[in-house]
PDB file of C-alpha atoms in Angstrom:
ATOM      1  CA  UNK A   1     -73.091-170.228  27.547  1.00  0.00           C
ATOM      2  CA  UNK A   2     -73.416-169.771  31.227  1.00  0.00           C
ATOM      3  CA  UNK A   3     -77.315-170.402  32.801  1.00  0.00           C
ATOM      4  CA  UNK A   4     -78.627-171.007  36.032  1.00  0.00           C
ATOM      5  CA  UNK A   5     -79.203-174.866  36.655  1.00  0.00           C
ATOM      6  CA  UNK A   6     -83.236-178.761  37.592  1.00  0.00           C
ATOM      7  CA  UNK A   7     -85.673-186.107  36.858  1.00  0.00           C
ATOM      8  CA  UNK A   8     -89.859-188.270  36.287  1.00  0.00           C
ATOM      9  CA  UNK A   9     -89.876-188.766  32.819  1.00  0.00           C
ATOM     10  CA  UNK A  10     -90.932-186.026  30.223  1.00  0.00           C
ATOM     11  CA  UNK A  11     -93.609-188.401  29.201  1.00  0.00           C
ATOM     12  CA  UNK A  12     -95.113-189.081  33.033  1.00  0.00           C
ATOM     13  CA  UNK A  13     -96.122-185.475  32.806  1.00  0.00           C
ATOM     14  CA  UNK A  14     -97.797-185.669  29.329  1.00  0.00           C
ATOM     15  CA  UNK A  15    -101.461-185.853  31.928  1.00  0.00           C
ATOM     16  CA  UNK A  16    -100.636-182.402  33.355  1.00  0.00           C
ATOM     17  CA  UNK A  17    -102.818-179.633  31.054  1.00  0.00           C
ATOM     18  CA  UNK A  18    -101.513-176.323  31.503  1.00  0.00           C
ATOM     19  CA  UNK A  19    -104.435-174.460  29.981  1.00  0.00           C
ATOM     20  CA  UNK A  20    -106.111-175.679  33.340  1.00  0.00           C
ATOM     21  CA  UNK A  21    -104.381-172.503  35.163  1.00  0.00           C
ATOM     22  CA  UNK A  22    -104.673-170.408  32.334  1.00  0.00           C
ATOM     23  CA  UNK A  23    -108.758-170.847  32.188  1.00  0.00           C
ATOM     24  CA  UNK A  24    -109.009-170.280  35.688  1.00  0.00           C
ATOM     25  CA  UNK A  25    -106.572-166.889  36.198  1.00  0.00           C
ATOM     26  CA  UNK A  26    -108.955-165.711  33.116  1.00  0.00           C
ATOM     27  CA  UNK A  27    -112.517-167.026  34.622  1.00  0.00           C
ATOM     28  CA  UNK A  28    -111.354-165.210  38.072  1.00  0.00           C
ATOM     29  CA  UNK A  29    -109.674-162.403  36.110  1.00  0.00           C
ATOM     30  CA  UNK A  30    -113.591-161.965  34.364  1.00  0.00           C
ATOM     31  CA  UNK A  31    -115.255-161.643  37.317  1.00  0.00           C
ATOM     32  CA  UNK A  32    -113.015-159.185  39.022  1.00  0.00           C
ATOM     33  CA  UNK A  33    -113.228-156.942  36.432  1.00  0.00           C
ATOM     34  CA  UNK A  34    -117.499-157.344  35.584  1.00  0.00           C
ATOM     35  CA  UNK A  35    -117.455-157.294  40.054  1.00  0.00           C
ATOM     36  CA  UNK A  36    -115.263-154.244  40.034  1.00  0.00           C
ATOM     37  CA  UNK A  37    -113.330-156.049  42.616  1.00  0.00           C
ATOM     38  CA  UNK A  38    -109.674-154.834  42.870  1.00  0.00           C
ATOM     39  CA  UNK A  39    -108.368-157.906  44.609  1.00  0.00           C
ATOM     40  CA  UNK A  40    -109.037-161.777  46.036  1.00  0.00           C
ATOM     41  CA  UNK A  41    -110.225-159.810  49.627  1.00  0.00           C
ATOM     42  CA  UNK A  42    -112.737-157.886  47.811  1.00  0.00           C
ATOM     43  CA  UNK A  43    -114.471-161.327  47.226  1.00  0.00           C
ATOM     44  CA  UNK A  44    -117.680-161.554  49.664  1.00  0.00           C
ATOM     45  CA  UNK A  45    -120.745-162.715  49.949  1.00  0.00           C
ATOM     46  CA  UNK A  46    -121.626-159.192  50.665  1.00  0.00           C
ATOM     47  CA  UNK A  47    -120.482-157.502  47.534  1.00  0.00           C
ATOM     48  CA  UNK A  48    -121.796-160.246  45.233  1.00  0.00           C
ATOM     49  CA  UNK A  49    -125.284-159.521  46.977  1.00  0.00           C
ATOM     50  CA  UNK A  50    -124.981-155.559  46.540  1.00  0.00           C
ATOM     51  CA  UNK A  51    -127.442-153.374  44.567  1.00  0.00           C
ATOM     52  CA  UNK A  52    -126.602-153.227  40.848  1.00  0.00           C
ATOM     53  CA  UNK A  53    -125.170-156.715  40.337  1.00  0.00           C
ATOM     54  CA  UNK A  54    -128.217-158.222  37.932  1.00  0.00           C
ATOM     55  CA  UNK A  55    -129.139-161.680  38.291  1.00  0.00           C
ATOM     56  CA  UNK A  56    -128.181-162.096  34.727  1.00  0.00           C
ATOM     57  CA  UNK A  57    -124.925-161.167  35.012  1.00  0.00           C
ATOM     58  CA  UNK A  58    -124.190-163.420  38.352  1.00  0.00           C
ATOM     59  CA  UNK A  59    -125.858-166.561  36.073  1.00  0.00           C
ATOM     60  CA  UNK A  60    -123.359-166.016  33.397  1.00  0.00           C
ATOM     61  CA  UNK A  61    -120.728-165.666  35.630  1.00  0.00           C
ATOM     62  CA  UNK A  62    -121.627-168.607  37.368  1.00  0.00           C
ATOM     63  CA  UNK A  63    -122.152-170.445  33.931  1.00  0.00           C
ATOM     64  CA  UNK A  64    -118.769-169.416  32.536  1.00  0.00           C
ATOM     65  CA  UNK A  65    -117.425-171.190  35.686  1.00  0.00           C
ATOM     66  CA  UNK A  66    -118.755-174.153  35.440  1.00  0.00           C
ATOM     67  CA  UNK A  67    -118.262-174.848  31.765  1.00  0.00           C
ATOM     68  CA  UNK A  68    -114.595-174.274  32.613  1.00  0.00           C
ATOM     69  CA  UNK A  69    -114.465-176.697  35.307  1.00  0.00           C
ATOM     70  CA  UNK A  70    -116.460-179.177  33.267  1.00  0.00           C
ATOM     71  CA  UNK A  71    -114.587-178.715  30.310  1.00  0.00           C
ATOM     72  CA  UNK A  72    -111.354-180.003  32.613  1.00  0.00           C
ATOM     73  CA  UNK A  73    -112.746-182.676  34.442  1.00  0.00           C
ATOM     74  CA  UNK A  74    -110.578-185.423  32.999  1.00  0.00           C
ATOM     75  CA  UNK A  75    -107.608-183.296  32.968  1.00  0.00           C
ATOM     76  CA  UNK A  76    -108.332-183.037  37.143  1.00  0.00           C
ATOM     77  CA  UNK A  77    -109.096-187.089  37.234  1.00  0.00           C
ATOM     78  CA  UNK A  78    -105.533-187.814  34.980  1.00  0.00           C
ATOM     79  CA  UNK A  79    -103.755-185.663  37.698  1.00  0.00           C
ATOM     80  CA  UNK A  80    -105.591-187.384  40.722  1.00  0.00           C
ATOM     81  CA  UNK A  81    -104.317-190.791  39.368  1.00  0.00           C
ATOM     82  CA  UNK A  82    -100.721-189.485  37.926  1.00  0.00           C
ATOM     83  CA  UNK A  83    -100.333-188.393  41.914  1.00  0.00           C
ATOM     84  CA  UNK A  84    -101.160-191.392  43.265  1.00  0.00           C
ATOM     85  CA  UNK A  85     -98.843-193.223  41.212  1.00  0.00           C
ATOM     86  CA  UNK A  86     -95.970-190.867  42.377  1.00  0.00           C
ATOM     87  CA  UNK A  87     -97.420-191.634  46.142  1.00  0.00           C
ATOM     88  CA  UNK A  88     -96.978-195.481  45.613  1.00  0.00           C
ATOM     89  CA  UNK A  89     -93.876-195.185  43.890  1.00  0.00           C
ATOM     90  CA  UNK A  90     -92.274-193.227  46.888  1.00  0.00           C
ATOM     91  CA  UNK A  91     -93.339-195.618  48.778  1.00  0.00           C
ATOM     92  CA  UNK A  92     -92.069-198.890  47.189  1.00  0.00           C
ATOM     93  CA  UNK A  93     -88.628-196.521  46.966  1.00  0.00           C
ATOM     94  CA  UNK A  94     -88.784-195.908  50.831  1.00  0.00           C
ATOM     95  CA  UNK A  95     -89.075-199.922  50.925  1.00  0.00           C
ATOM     96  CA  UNK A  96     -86.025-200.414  48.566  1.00  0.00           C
ATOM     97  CA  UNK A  97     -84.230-198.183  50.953  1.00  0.00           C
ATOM     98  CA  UNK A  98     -84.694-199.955  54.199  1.00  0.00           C
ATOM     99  CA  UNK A  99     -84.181-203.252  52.066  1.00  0.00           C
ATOM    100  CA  UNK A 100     -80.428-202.184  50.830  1.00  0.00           C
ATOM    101  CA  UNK A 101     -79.557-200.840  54.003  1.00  0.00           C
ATOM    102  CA  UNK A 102     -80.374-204.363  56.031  1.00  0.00           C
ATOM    103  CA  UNK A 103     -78.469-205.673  53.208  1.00  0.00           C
ATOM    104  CA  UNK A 104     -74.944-203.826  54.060  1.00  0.00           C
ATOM    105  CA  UNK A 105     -75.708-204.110  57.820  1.00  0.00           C
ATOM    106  CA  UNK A 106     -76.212-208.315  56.792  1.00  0.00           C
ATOM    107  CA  UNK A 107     -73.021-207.976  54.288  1.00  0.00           C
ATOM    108  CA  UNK A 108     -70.703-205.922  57.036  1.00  0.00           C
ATOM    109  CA  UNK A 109     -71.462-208.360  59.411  1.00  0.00           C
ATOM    110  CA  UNK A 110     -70.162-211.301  57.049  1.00  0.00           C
ATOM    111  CA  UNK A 111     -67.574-209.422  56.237  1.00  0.00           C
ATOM    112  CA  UNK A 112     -66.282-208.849  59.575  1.00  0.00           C
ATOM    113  CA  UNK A 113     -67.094-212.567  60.411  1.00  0.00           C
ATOM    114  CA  UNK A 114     -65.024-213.485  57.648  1.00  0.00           C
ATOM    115  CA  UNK A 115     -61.855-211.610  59.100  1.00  0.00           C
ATOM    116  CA  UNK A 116     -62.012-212.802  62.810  1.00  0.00           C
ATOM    117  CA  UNK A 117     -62.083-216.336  60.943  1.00  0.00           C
ATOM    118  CA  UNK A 118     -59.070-215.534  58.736  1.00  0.00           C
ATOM    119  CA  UNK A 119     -57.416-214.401  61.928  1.00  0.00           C
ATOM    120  CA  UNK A 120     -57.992-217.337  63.586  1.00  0.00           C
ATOM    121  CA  UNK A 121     -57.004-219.389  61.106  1.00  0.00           C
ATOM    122  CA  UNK A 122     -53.725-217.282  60.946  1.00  0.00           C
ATOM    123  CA  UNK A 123     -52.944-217.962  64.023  1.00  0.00           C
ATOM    124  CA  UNK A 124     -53.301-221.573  63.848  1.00  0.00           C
ATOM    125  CA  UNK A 125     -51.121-221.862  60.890  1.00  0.00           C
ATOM    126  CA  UNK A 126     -48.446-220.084  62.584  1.00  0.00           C
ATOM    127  CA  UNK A 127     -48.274-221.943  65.901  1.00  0.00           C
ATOM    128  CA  UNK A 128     -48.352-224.903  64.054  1.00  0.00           C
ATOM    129  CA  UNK A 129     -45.313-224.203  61.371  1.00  0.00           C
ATOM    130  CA  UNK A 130     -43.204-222.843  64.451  1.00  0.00           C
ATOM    131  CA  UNK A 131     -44.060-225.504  66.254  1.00  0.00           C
ATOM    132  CA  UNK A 132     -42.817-228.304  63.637  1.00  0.00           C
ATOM    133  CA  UNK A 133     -40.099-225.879  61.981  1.00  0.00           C
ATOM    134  CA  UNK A 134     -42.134-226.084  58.626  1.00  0.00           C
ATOM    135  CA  UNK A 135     -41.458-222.856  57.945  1.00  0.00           C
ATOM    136  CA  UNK A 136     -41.205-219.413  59.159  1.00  0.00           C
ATOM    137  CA  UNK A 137     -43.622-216.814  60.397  1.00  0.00           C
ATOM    138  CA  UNK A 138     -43.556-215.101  57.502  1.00  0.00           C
ATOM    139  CA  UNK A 139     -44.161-218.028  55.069  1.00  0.00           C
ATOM    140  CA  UNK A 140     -46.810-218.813  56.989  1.00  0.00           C
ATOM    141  CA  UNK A 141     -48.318-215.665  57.077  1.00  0.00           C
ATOM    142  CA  UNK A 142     -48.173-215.014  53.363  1.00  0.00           C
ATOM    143  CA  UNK A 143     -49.518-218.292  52.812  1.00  0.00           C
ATOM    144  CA  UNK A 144     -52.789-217.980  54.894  1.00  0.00           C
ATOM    145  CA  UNK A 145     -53.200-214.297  53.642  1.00  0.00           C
ATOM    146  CA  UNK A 146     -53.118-215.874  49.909  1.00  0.00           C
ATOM    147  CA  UNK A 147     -55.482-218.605  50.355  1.00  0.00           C
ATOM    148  CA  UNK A 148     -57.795-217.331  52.280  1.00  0.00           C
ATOM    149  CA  UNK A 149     -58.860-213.479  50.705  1.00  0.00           C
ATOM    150  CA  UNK A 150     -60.732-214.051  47.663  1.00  0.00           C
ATOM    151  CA  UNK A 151     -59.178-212.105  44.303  1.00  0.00           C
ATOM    152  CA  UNK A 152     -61.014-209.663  42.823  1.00  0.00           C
ATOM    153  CA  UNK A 153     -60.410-209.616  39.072  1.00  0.00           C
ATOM    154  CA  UNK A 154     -59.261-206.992  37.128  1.00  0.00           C
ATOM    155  CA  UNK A 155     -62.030-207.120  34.378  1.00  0.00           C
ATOM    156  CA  UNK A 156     -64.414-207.208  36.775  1.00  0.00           C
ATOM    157  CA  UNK A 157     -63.510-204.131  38.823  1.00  0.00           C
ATOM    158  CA  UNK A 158     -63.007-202.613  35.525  1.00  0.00           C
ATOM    159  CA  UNK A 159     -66.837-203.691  33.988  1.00  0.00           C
ATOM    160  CA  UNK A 160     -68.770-202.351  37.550  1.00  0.00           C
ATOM    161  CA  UNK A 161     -66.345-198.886  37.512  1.00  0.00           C
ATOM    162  CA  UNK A 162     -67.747-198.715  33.820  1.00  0.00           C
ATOM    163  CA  UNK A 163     -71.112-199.593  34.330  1.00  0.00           C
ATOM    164  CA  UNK A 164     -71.306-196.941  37.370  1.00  0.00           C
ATOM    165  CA  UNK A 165     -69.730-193.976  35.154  1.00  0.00           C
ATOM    166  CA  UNK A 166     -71.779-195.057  32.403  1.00  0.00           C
ATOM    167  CA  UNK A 167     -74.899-194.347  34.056  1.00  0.00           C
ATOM    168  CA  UNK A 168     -74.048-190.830  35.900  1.00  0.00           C
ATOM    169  CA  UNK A 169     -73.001-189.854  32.228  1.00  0.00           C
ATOM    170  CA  UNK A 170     -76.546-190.761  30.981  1.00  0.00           C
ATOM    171  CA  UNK A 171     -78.520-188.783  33.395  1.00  0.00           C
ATOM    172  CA  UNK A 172     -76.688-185.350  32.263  1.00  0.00           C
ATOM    173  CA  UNK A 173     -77.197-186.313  28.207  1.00  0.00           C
ATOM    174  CA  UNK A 174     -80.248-186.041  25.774  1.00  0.00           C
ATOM    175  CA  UNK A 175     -80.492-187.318  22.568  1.00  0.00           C
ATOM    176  CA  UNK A 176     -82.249-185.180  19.605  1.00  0.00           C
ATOM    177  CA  UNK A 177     -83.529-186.523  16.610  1.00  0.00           C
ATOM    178  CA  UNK A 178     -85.074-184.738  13.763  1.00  0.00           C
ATOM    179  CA  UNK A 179     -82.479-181.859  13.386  1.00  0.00           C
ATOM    180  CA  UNK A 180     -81.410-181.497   9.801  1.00  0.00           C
ATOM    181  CA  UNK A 181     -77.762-182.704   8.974  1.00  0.00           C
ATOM    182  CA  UNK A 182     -76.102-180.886   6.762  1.00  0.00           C
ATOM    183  CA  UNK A 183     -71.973-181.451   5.433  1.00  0.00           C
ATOM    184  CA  UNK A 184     -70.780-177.980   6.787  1.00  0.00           C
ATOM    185  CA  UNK A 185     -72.873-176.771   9.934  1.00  0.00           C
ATOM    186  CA  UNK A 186     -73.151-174.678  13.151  1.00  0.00           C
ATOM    187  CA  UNK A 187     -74.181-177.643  15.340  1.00  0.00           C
ATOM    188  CA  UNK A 188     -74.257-175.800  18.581  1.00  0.00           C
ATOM    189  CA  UNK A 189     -75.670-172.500  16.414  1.00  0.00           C
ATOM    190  CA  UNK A 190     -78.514-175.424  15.495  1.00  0.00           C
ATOM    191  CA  UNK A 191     -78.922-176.511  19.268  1.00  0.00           C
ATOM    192  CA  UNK A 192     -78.822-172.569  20.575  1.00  0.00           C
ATOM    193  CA  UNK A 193     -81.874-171.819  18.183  1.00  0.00           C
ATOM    194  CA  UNK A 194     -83.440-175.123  19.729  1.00  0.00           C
ATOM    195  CA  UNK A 195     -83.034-174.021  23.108  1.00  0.00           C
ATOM    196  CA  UNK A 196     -84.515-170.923  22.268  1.00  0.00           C
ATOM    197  CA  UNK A 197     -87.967-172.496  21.119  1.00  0.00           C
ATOM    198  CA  UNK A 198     -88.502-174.074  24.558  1.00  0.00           C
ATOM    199  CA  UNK A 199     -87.188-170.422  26.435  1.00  0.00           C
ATOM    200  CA  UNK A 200     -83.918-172.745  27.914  1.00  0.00           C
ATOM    201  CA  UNK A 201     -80.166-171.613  27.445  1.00  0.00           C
ATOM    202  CA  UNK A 202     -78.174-174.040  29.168  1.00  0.00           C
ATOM    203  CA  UNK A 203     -74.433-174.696  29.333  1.00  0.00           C
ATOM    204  CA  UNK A 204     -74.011-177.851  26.387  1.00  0.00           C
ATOM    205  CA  UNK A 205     -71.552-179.626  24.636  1.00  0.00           C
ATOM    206  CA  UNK A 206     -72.853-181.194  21.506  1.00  0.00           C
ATOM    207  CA  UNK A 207     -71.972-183.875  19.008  1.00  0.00           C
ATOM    208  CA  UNK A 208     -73.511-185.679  15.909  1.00  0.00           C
ATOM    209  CA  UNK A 209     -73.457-189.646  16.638  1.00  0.00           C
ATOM    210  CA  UNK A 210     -72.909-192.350  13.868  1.00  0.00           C
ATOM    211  CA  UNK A 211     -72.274-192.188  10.595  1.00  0.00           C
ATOM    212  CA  UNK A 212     -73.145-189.121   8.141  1.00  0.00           C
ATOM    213  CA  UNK A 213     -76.170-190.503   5.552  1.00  0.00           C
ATOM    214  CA  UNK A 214     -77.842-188.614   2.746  1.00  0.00           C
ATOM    215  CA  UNK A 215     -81.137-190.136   3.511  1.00  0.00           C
ATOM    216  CA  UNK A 216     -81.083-189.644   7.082  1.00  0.00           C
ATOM    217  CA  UNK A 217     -80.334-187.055   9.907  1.00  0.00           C
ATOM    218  CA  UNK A 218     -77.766-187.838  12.194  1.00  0.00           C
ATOM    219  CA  UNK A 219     -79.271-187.737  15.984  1.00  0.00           C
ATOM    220  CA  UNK A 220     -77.094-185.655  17.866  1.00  0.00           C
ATOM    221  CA  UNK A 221     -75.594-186.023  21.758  1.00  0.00           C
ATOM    222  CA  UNK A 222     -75.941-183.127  24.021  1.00  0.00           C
ATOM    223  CA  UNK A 223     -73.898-183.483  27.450  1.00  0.00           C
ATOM    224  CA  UNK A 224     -75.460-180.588  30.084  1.00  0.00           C
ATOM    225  CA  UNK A 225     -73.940-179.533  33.332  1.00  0.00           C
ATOM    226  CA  UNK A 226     -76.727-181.745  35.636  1.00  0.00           C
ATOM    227  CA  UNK A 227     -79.684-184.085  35.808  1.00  0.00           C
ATOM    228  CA  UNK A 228     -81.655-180.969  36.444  1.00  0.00           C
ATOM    229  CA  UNK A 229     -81.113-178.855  33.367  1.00  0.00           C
ATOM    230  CA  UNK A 230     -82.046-182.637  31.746  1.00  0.00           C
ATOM    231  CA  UNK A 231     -85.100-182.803  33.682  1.00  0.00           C
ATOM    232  CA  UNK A 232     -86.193-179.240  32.697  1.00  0.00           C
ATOM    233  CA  UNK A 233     -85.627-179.558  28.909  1.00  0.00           C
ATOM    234  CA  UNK A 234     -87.300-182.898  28.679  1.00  0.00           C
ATOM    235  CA  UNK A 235     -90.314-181.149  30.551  1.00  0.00           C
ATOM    236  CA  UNK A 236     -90.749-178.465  27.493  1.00  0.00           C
ATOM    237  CA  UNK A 237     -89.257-180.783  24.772  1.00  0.00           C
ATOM    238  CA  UNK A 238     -93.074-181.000  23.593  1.00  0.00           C
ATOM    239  CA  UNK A 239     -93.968-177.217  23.175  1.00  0.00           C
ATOM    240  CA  UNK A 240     -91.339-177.756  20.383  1.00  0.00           C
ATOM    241  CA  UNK A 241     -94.779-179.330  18.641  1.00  0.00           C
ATOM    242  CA  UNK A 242     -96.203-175.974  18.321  1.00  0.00           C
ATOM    243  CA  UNK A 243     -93.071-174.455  16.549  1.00  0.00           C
ATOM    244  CA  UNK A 244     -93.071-173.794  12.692  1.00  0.00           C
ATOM    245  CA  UNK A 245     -89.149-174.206  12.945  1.00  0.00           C
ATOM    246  CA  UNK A 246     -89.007-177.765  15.222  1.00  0.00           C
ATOM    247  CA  UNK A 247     -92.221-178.970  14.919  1.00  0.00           C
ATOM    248  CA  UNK A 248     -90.531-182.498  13.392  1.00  0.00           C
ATOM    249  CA  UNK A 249     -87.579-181.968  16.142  1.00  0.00           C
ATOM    250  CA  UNK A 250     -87.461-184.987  19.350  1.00  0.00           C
ATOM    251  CA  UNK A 251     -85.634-184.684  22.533  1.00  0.00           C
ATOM    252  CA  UNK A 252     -85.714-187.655  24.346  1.00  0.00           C
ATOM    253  CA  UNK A 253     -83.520-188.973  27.417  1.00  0.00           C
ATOM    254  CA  UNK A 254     -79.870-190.582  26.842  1.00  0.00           C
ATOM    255  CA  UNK A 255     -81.259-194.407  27.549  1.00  0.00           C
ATOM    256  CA  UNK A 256     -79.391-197.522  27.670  1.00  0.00           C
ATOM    257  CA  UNK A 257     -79.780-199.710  25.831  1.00  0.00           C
ATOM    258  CA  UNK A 258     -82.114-202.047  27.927  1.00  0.00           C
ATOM    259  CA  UNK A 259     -83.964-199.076  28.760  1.00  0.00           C
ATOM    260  CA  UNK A 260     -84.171-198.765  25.187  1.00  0.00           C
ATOM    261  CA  UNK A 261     -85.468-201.829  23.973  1.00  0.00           C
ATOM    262  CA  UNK A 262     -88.255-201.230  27.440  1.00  0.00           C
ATOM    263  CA  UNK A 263     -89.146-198.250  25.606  1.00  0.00           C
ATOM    264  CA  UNK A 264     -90.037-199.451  22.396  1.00  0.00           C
ATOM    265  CA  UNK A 265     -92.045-202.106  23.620  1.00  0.00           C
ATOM    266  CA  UNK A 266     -94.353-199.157  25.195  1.00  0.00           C
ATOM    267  CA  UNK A 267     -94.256-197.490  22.434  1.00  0.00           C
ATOM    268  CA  UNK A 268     -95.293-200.292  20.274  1.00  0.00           C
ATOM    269  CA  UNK A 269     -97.985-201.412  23.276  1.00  0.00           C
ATOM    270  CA  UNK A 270     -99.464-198.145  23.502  1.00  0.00           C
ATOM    271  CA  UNK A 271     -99.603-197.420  19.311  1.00  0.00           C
ATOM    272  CA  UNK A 272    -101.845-201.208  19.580  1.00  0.00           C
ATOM    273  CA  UNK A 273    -103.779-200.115  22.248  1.00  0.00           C
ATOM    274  CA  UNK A 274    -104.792-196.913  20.583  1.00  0.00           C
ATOM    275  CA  UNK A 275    -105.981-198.427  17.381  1.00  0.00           C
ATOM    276  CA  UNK A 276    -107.903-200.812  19.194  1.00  0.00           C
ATOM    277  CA  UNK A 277    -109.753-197.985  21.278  1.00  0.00           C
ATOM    278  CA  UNK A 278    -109.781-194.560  19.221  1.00  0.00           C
ATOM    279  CA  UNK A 279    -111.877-193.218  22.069  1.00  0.00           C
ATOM    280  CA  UNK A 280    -109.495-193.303  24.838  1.00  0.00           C
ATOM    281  CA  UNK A 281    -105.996-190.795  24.926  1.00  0.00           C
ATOM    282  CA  UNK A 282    -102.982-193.456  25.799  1.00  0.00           C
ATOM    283  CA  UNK A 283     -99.643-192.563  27.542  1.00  0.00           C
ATOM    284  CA  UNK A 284     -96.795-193.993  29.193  1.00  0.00           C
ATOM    285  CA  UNK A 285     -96.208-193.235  32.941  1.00  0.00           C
ATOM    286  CA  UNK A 286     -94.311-194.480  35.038  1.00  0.00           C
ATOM    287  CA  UNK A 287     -92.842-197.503  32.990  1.00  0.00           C
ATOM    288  CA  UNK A 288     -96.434-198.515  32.182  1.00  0.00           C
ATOM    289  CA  UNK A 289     -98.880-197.757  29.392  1.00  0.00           C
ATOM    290  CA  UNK A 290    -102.006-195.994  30.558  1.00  0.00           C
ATOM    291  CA  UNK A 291    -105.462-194.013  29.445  1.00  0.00           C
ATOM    292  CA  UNK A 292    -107.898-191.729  29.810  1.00  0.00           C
ATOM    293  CA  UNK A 293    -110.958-190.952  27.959  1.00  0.00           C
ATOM    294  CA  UNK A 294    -110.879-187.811  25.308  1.00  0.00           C
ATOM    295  CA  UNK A 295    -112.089-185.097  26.052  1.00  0.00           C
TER     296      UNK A 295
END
C-alpha cells in the first residue's frame, strides 16, 4: 500500500473551525450569483451601485455577511491566540538553539583542552621513566593513555543508543484504541477501512499490543513510513467522530511513557476545569490546558 507522504499535536489544532472557509466560499458564492458577477474582478463599487440592484437585496446581502462573521468571532479570536502561541514557541526554540550550540562550542573547547593536557602529561611521564630507566616508552605510554581517558561504560552507551532509537521510532507510530478485537481478524483489512474514513491510505505495518481480553479491545500499533504521514492522520483522527462505523475509534500519538503520565494529568485538569465552568469550551495546546467561551 504505496501513498504519497506530512508534527503540533492533533489536539493544538482542535481551535481551528473549518466551517469558517466553508461559510465564507458560500456567503461570496451567494452574492456572485444574486450580483450576476462571473468572477472576484467583477466585484466593484460600480456594479454594486448599477440600476436594478434593489436596496433590499444589497441589505440582505450585507446581513447574511455579517451574521456569518459574527457567528465566527470566537473561532477568529481562538486562532489569533493559537498563532501567537506557535510565534512564542518558535521563539523560545530559536533560543534553545543558540543555547545548545554555545554548549558544544563550550564542550569542544574542554575537550580539546583536555587533550593538549593529556599530551603534556604524556610527555612528562616519558622523559621521566627514560630518564630513571623505570620503564620503557611504551609502558609509559600505555600507562598515561589508561589513566588519564575516562571509560565510557558499556551500559551506558547502550541506554543513550536506546533512548535515541526509541524516540525516532515513536514519531513514525500511532496508537488506536477502540477498534474491536476479535480471535480471527483482518487487522490491516480493519486499519485499511479506518484509513478510508479520514480519506488517508498510507504505507502501515500494524500490530495488536498486550494481551488478548474478552472484556476489552486490544489497542493496536501502527508503524508509518514518516513523522509526516503521523502528523496528517492525527490532524483528521477527529472527523472519525462523525462516522457511523468509528465514531467510538481513537488515534492518538505513540507517547512515552512520561509523556504519558503529562497527558493524563491534562486530561484530568481540563475534565475539572470544565465541570467547574460549563460555559467555557476547554482544550489542550501546546502542553497546557486552555479556553474559550462557547459559542
Amino acid at each position: 500500500m504505496e501513498d504519497s507522504v506530512s508534527d503540533i499535536s492533533v489536539g493544538d489544532l482542535d481551535i481551528l473551525n473549518l466551517d469558517v472557509g466553508t461559510d465564507m466560499n458560500s456567503w461570496i458564492g451567494n452574492l456572485r450569483t444574486v450580483m450576476k458577477f462571473k468572477s472576484h474582478q467583477d466585484v466593484t463599487v460600480e456594479k454594486l451601485s448599477k440600476p436594478g440592484i434593489s436596496k433590499d437585496t444589497l441589505a440582505k446581502i450585507l446581513f447574511e455577511g455579517y451574521q456569518m462573521v459574527y457567528s465566527h468571532r470566537n473561532t477568529f479570536e481562538s486562532s489569533r491566540v493559537g498563532v501567537e502561541k506557535l510565534k512564542s514557541e518558535l521563539i523560545a526554540a530559536q533560543r534553545s538553539v543558540v543555547r545548545l550550540q554555545q554548549q558544544l562550542l563550550d564542550f569542544q573547547e574542554k575537550l580539546l583542552n583536555t587533550q593538549t593536557e593529556q599530551l603534556q602529561g604524556m610527555s612528562t611521564v616519558v622523559d621521566t621513566a627514560v630518564d630513571k630507566g623505570f620503564r620503557s616508552y611504551s609502558q609509559a605510554l600505555s600507562r598515561t593513555i589508561k589513566d588519564s581517558v575516562p571509560v565510557l561504560s558499556e551500559k551506558t552507551l547502550k541506554k543513550v543508543v536506546q533512548e535515541a532509537v526509541t524516540d525516532d521510532d515513536r514519531s513514525r507510530n500511532v496508537i488506536v484504541f477502540g477498534l474491536a478485537d476479535d480471535a480471527s481478524e483482518d487487522l490491516d483489512g480493519k486499519i485499511s477501512d479506518l484509513f478510508d474514513d479520514i480519506e488517508e491510505k498510507p504505507s502501515f505495518e500494524a500490530v495488536r499490543i498486550g494481551e488478548q481480553s474478552e472484556e476489552t479491545n486490544r489497542p493496536v500499533k501502527i508503524r508509518l513510513r514518516n513523522s509526516d504521514n503521523v502528523h496528517r492522520i492525527l490532524q483528521k483522527a477527529k472527523n472519525l467522530r462523525k462516522t457511523s462505523k468509528h465514531r467510538t475509534v481513537y488515534i492518538q500519538p505513540d507517547r512515552s511513557p512520561e509523556e504519558r503520565a503529562k497527558h493524563r494529568e491534562l486530561v484530568a485538569e481540563m475534565r475539572r476545569r470544565a465541570s467547574e465552568d460549563p460555559d467555557s469550551y476547554f482544550f489542550i495546546f501546546s502542553g497546557e490546558v486552555c479556553h474559550r467561551d462557547k459559542a
